[in-house]
Coordinates of C-alpha atoms in Angstrom, one line a residue:
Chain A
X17 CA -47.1 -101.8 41.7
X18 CA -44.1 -99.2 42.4
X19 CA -40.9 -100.0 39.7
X20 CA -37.7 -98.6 40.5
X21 CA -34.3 -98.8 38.4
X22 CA -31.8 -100.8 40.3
X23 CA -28.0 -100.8 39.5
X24 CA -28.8 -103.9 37.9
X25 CA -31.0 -102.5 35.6
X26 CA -28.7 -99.3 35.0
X27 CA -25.8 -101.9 34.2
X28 CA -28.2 -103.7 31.6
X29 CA -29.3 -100.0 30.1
X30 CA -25.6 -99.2 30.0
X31 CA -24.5 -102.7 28.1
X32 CA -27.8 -102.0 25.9
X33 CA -26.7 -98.5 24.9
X34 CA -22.9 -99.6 24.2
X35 CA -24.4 -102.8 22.1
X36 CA -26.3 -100.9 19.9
X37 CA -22.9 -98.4 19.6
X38 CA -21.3 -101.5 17.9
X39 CA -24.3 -101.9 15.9
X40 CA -23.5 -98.8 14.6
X41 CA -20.0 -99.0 13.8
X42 CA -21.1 -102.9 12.1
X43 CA -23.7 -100.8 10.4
X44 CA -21.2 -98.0 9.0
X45 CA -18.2 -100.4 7.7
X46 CA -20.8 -102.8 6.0
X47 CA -22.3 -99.4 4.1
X48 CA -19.2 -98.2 3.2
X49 CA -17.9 -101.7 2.0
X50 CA -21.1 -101.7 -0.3
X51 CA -19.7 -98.0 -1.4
X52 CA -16.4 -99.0 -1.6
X53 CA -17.8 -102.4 -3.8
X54 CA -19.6 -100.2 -6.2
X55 CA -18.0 -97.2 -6.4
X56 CA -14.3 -98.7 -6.7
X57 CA -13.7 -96.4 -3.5
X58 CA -10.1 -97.8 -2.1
X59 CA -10.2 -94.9 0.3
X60 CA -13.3 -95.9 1.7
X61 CA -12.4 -99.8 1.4
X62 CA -9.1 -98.6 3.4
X63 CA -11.5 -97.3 6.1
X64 CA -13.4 -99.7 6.8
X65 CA -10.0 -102.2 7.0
X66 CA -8.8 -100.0 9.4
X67 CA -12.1 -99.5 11.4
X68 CA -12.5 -103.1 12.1
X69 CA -10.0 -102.5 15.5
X70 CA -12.2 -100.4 16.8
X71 CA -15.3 -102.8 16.4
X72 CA -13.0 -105.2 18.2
X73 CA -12.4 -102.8 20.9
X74 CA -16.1 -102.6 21.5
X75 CA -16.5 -106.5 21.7
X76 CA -13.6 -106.7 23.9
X77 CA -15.7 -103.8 26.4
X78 CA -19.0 -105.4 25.9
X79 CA -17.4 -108.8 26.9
X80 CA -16.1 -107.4 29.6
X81 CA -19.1 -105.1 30.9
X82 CA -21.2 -108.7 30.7
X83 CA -19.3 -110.6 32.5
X84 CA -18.6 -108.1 35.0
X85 CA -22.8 -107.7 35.1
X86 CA -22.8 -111.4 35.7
X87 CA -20.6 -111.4 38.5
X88 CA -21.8 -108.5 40.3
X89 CA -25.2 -108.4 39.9
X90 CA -26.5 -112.2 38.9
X91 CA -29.3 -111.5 37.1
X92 CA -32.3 -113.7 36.3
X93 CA -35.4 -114.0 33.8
X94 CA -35.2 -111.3 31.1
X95 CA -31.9 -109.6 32.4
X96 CA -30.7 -113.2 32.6
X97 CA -32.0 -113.8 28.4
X98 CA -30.8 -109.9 27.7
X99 CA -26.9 -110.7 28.7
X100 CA -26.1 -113.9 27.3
X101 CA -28.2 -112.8 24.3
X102 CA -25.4 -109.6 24.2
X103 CA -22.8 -111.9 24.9
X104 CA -24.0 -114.3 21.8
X105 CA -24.6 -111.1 19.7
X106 CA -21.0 -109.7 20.3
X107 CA -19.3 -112.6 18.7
X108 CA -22.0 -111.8 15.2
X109 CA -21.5 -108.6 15.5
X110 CA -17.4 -108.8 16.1
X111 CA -17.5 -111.7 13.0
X112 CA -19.9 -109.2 10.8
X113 CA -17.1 -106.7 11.0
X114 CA -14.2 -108.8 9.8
X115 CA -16.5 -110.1 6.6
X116 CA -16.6 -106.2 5.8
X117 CA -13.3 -105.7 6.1
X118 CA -12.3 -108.9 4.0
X119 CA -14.8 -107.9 1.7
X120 CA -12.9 -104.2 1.2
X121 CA -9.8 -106.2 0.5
X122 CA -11.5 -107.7 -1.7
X123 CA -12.6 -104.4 -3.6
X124 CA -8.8 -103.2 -3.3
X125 CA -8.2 -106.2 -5.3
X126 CA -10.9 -105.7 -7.8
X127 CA -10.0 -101.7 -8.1
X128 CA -8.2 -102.4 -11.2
X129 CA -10.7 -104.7 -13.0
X130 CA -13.0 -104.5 -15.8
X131 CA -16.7 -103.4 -14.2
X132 CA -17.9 -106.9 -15.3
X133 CA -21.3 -107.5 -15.9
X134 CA -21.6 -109.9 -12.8
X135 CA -20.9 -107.0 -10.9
X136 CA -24.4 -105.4 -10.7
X137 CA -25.8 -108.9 -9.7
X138 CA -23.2 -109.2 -6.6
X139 CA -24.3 -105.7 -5.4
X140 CA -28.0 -106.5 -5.6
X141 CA -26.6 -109.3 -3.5
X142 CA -24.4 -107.9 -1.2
X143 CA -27.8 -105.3 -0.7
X144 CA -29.6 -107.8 0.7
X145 CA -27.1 -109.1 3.1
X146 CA -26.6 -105.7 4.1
X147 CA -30.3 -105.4 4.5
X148 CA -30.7 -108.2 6.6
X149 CA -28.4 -106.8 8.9
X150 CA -30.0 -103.5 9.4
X151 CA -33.4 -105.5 9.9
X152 CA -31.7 -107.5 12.6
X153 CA -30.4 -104.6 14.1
X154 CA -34.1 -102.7 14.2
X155 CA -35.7 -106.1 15.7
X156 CA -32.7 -105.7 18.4
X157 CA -33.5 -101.8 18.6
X158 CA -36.9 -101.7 19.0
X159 CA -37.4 -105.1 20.9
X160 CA -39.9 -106.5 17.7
X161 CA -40.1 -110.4 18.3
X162 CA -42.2 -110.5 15.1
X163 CA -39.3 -109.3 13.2
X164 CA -36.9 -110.8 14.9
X165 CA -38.9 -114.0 13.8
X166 CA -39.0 -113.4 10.3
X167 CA -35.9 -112.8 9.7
X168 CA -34.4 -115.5 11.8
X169 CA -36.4 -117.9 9.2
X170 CA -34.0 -116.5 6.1
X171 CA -31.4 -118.5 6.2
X172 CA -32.0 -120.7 3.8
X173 CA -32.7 -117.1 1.4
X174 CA -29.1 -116.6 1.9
X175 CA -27.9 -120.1 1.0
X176 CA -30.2 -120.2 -2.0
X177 CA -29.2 -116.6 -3.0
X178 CA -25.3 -117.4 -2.8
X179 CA -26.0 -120.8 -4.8
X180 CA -27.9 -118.8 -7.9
X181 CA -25.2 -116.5 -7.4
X182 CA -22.1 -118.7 -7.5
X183 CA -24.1 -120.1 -10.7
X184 CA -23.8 -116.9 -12.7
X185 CA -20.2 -116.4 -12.2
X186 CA -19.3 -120.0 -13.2
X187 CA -21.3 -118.8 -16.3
X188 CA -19.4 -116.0 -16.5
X189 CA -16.1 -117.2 -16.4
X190 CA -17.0 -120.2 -18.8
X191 CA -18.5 -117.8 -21.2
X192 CA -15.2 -115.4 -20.4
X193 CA -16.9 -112.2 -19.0
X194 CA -14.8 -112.7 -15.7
X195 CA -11.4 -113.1 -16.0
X196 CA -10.0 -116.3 -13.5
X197 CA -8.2 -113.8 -11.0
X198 CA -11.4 -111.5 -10.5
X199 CA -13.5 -114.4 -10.3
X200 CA -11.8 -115.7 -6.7
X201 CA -12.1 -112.6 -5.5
X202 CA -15.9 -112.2 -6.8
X203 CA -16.7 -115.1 -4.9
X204 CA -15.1 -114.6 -1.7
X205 CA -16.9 -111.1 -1.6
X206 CA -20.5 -113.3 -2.5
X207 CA -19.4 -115.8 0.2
X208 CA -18.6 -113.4 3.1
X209 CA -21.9 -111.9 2.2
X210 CA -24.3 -114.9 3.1
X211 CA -22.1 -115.0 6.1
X212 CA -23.3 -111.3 7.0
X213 CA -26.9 -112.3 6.1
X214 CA -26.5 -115.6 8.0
X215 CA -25.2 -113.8 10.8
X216 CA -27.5 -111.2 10.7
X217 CA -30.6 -114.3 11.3
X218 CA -28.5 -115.1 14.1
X219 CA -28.8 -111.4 16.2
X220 CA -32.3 -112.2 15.2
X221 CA -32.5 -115.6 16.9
X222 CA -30.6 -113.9 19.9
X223 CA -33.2 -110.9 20.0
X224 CA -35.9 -113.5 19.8
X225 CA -34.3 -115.5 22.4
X226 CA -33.9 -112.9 24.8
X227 CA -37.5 -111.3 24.6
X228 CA -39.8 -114.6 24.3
X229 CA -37.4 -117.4 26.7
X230 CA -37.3 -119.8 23.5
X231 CA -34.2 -121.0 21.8
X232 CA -34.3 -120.9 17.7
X233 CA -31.3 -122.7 17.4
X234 CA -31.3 -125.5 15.6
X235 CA -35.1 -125.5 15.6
X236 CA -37.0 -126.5 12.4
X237 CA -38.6 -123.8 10.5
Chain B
X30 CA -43.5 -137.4 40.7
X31 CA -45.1 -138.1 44.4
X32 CA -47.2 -135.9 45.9
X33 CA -46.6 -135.0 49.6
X34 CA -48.1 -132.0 50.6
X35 CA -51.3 -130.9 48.7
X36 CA -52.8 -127.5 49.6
X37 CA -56.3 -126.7 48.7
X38 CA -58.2 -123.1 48.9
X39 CA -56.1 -122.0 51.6
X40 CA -56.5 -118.8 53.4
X41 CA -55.6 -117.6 56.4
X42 CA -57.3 -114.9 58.3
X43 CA -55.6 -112.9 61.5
X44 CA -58.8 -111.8 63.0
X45 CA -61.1 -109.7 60.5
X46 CA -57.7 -109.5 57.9
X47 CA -57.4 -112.2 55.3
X48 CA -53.3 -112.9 55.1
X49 CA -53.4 -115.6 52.6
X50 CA -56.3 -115.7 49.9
X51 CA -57.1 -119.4 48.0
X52 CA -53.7 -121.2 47.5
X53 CA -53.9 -124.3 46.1
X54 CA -50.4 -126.0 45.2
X55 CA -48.9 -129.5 45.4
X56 CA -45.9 -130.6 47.1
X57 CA -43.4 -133.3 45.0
X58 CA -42.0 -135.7 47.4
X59 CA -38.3 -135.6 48.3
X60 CA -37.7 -132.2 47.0
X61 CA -37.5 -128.6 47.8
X62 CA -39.5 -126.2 47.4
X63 CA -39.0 -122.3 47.9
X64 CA -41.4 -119.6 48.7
X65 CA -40.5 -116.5 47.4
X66 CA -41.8 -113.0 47.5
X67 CA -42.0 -109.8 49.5
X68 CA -42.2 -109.0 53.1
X69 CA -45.9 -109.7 54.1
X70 CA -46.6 -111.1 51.2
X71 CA -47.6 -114.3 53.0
X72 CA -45.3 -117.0 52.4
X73 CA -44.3 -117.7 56.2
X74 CA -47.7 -117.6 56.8
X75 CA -48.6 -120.3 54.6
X76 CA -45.0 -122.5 56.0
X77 CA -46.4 -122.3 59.0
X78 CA -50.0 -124.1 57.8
X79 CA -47.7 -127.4 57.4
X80 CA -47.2 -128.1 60.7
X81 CA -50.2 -126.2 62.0
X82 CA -48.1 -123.1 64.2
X83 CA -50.7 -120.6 63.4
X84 CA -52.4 -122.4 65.7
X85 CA -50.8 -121.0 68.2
X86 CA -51.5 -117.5 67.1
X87 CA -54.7 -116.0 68.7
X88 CA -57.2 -115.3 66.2
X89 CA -55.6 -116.6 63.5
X90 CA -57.7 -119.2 61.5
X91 CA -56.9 -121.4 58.8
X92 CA -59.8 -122.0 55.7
X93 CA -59.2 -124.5 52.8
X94 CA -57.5 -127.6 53.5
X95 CA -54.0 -129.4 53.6
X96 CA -53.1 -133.1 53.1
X97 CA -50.1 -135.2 54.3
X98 CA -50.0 -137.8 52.2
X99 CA -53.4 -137.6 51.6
X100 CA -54.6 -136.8 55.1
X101 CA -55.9 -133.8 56.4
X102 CA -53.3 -132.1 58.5
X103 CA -56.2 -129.5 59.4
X104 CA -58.7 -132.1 60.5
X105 CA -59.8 -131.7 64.7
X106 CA -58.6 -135.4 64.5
X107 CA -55.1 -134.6 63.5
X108 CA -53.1 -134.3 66.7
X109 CA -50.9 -131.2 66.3
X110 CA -48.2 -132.6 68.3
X111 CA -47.7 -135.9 65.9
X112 CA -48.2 -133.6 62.9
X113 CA -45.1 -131.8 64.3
X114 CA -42.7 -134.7 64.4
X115 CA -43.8 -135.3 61.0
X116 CA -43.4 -131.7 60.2
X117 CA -40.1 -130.2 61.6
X118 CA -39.3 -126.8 61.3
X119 CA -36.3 -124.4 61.1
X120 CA -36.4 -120.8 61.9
X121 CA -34.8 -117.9 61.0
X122 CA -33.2 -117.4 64.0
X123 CA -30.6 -120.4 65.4
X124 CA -33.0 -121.1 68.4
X125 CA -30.5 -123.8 70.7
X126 CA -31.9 -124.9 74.1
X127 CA -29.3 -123.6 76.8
X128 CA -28.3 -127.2 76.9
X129 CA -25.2 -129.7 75.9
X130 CA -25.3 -130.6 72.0
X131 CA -26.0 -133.5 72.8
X132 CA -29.2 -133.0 74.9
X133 CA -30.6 -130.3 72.4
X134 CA -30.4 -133.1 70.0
X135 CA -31.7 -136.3 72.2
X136 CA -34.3 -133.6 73.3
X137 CA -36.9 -134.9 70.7
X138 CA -36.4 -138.4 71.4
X139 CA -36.8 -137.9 75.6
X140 CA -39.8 -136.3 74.8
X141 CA -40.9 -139.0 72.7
X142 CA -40.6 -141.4 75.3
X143 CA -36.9 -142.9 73.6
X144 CA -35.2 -144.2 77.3
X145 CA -32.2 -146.3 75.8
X146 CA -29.2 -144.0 75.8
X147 CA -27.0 -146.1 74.0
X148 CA -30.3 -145.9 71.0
X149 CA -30.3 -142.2 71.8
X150 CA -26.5 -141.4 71.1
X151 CA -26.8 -143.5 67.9
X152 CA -29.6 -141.1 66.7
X153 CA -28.1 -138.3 67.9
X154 CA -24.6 -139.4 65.7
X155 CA -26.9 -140.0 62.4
X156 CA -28.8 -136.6 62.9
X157 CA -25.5 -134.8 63.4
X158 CA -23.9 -136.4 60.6
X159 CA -27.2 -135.6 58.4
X160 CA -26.7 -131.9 59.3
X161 CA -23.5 -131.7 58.5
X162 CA -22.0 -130.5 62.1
X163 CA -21.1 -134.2 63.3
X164 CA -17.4 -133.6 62.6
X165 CA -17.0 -130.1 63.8
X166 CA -18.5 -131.0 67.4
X167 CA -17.9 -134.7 68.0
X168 CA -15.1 -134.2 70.6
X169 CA -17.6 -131.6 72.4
X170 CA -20.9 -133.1 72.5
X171 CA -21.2 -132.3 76.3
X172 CA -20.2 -129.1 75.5
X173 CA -23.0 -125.9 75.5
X174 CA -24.9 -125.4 72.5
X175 CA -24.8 -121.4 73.2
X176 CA -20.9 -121.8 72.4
X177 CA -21.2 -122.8 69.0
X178 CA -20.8 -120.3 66.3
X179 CA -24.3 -118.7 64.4
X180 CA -24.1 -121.5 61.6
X181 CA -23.0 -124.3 63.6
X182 CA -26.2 -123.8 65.9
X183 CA -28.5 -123.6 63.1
X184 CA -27.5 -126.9 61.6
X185 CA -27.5 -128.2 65.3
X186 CA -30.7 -127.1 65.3
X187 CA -31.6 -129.0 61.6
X188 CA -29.9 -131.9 63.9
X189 CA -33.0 -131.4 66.2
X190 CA -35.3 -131.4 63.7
X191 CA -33.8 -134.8 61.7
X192 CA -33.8 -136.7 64.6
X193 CA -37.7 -136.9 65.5
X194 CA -37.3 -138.5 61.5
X195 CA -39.6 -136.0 60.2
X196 CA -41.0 -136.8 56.7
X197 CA -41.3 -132.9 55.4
X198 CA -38.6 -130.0 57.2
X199 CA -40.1 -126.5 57.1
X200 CA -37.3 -123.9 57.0
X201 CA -37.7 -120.5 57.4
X202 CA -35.1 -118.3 55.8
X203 CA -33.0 -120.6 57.3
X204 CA -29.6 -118.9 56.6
X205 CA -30.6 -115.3 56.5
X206 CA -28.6 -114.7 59.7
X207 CA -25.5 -116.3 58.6
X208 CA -22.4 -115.1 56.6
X209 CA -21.9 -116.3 53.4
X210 CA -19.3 -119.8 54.2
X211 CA -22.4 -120.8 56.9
X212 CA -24.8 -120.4 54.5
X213 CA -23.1 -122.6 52.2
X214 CA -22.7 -125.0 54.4
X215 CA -26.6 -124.8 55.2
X216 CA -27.6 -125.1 51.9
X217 CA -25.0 -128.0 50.8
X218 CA -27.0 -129.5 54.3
X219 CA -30.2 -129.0 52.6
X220 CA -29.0 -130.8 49.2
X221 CA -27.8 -133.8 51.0
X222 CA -31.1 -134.0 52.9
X223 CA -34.0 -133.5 49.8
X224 CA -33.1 -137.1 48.6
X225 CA -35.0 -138.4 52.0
X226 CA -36.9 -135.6 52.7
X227 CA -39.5 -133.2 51.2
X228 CA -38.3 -129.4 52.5
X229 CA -40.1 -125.9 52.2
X230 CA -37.9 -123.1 52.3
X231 CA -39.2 -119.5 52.8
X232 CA -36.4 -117.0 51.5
X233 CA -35.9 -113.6 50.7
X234 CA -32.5 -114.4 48.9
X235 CA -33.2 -115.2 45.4
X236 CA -29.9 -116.9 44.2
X237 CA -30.7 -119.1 46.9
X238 CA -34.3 -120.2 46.3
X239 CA -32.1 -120.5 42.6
X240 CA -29.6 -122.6 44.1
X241 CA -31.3 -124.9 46.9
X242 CA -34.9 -125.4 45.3
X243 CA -36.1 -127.5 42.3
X244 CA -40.1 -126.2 42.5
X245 CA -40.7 -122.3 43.5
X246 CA -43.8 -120.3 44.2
X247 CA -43.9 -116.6 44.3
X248 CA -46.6 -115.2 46.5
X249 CA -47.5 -111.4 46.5
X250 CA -50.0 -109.6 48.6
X251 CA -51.4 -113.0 50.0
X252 CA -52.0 -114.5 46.6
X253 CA -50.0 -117.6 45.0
X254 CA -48.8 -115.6 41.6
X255 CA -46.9 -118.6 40.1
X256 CA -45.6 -122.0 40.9
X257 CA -43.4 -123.9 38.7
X258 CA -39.6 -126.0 38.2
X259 CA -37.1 -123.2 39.6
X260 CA -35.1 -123.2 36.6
X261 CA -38.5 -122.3 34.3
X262 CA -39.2 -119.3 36.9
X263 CA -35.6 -117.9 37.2
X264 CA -35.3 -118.2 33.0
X265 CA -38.3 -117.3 31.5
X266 CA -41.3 -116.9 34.4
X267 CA -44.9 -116.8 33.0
X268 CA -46.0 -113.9 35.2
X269 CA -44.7 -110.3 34.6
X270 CA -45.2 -110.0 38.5
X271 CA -42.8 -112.6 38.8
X272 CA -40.0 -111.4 36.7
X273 CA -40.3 -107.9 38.3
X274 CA -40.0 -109.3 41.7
X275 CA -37.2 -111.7 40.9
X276 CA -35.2 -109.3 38.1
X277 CA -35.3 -106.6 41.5
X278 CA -38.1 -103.8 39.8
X279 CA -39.6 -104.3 43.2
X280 CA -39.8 -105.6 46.4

């Protein structure tokens, strides 16, 4: 059977491409929030503050883009799945950006703080999260429903992760290794990091979604 | 869900060239059903087996076999004219006799031996009115058919069709000569009319297959590829065929 490329499917390669650009820019400010976290980097925690407009800029143009697509072209089946799957992964994406950059406000917070003890086990933490992301962005890359699938199932891993977590800093500041100050913002860096894993299962489920036609949401394990 | 139509092992051969190769598919009663798929890829071939036109196409021949409510519509004891005010059909082109709108519409009933004009005109109302035209020509009904505009002549000729009382419409590409606010108003025609009636639609447009039908079938190169409820093939179709066709890789 002949294939040819259509506009429609230029359009999709050309939403696809930008997509995976604010994948990227997600990707960098979550890396250099983890650098900024460990290495007490305000420069770096600065940048990723200030590079959260441009990862807002690129949701606004992806919106855009899609619903332009829509319009124009009306797609159906796959192309159908791929653009509202883009259109669900923009608002992770856009929401993965602002937890990085509310997480390097938190670091600018914590610059002049004790390197607490707890602070190893936050980064093993905030690791993970970040790991999570980068798997859900290689599932989106290379189109893998398999891990797409796998990681949309670690939800829970977050939740349990952030409740062990939340357990050693009470811990802490009962047994005063944290002071009361560093311990708020210790735990709204741990919290914004299950969102980023949480929202990293759901650009999974949105992957998964748009490549196999079934809906994980809500959907029992 | 009732079964109207049932197709068995149908092909259809044009001399020594086989055009339609085993399709077997059911009908649902009082619902529509596109045909989808390329040019020559048999689907108005296999509209026309409903209401037995290839018949009057030499050296055609029909194998397999069709039911109408359980009948065989390709039995020699199946009169073809009956089956055919059973079976209307719509074509692609607005086909009006060079007659009043009124008689195009009576036209049916003459023939069927209907003499009571005052019967006649209360038919002809109802199947105007079921088409969706009544309003636009009421004060002209004596008026030529050829004056009407593309889409008012097509659902004048749906009119024709509805007033035999046909039990299944057979519509092929119905609208693809029309501008866009005709065609809306021939599909709206179509939604009001699958509560009492069980259509076919052949088209090549696929946002209307998506729009007017709640079963599709995608034919390519003679063969039925997939069947299914019209949202399941224009989300997530079984057949990579299908989604090629429909998502515009080819075709």
């Amino acid at each position: 059977m002949v294939t040819q490329e259509t506009i429609l499917q230029q359009h999709i390669v050309s939403l696809r491409t930008r997509l995976l650009l604010m994948c990227a820019a997600v990707s960098v400010a979550v890396e250099d929030m983890i650098h900024a976290f460990e290495t007490r980097d305000v420069g770096r925690a600065a940048a990723v503050i200030d590079g959260d407009n441009d990862i807002d800029a690129l949701e606004n143009e992806i919106d855009d883009k899609a619903l332009k697509l829509m319009a124009c072209t009306q797609p159906v089946a796959g192309d159908l799945r791929f653009v509202v799957s883009a259109l669900r992964m923009v608002l992770d994406l856009e929401r993965i950006g602002d937890e990085a950059s509310s997480m390097a406000e938190g670091c600018i917070l914590l610059q002049d703080m004790p390197p607490y003890v707890i602070m190893d086990e936050v980064l093993v933490f905030l690791h993970q999260s970040r790991n999570a992301y980068e798997q859900a962005v290689a599932a989106f890359r290379s189109n893998d429903i398999a891990a797409a699938l796998a990681l949309a199932r670690t939800e829970d891993d977050a939740t349990q992760g952030e409740v062990r977590l939340l357990h050693r800093c009470m811990q802490a500041v009962l047994a005063h290794e944290v002071d009361e100050q560093a311990f708020m913002h210790i735990v709204l860096i741990i919290r914004a990091a299950t969102r980023i894993w949480r929202r990293s299962a759901n650009i999974a489920e949105h992957v998964y979604f748009s490549l196999h036609g079934d809906s994980l949401k809500h959907c029992p394990k | 869900m009732e079964t109207k139509l049932t197709a068995r092992a149908v092909s259809v051969f044009y001399g020594s060239s086989q055009a339609l190769f085993d399709v077997s598919m059911d009908f649902p009663a009082y619902g529509v059903t596109a045909l989808i798929g390329p040019s020559g890829c048999g689907k108005s071939t296999f509209l026309r087996c409903f209401n037995r036109m290839n018949d009057l196409i030499p050296a055609c021949r029909v194998a397999g076999d069709i039911t109408l409510d359980g009948q065989s519509i390709l039995a020699e004891a199946m009169d073809a004219v009956s089956l055919r005010r059973r079976v209307g059909m719509v074509f692609q082109k607005p086909n009006p006799f060079p007659k009043s709108i009124f008689d195009n519409v009576a036209y049916g009933l003459r023939v069927n031996g209907m003499r009571d004009e005052e019967e006649i005109a209360a038919v002809v109302e109802v199947a105007l009115k079921r088409a969706a035209i009544f309003e636009e020509v009421k004060d002209r009904l004596h008026s030529s058919a050829l004056g009407l505009s593309g889409g008012q002549q097509q659902r004048l000729c749906i009119a024709r069709a509805l007033a035999v009382a046909p039990e299944v419409l057979l519509m092929d590409e119905p609208a693809s000569a029309l501008d866009p606010i005709a065609t809306q108003k021939i599909e709206e025609t179509i939604h009001e009319l699958k509560d009492s009636l069980t259509i076919l639609i052949v088209t090549h447009n696929m946002q209307q297959a998506a729009r007017v039908s709640d079963q599709t079938a995608f034919f390519y190169m003679g063969k039925l590829i997939e069947h299914g409820a019209t949202d399941k093939i224009f989300t997530r179709p079984d057949q990579k065929q299908t989604e090629d066709y429909i998502t515009g890789r080819f075709g």
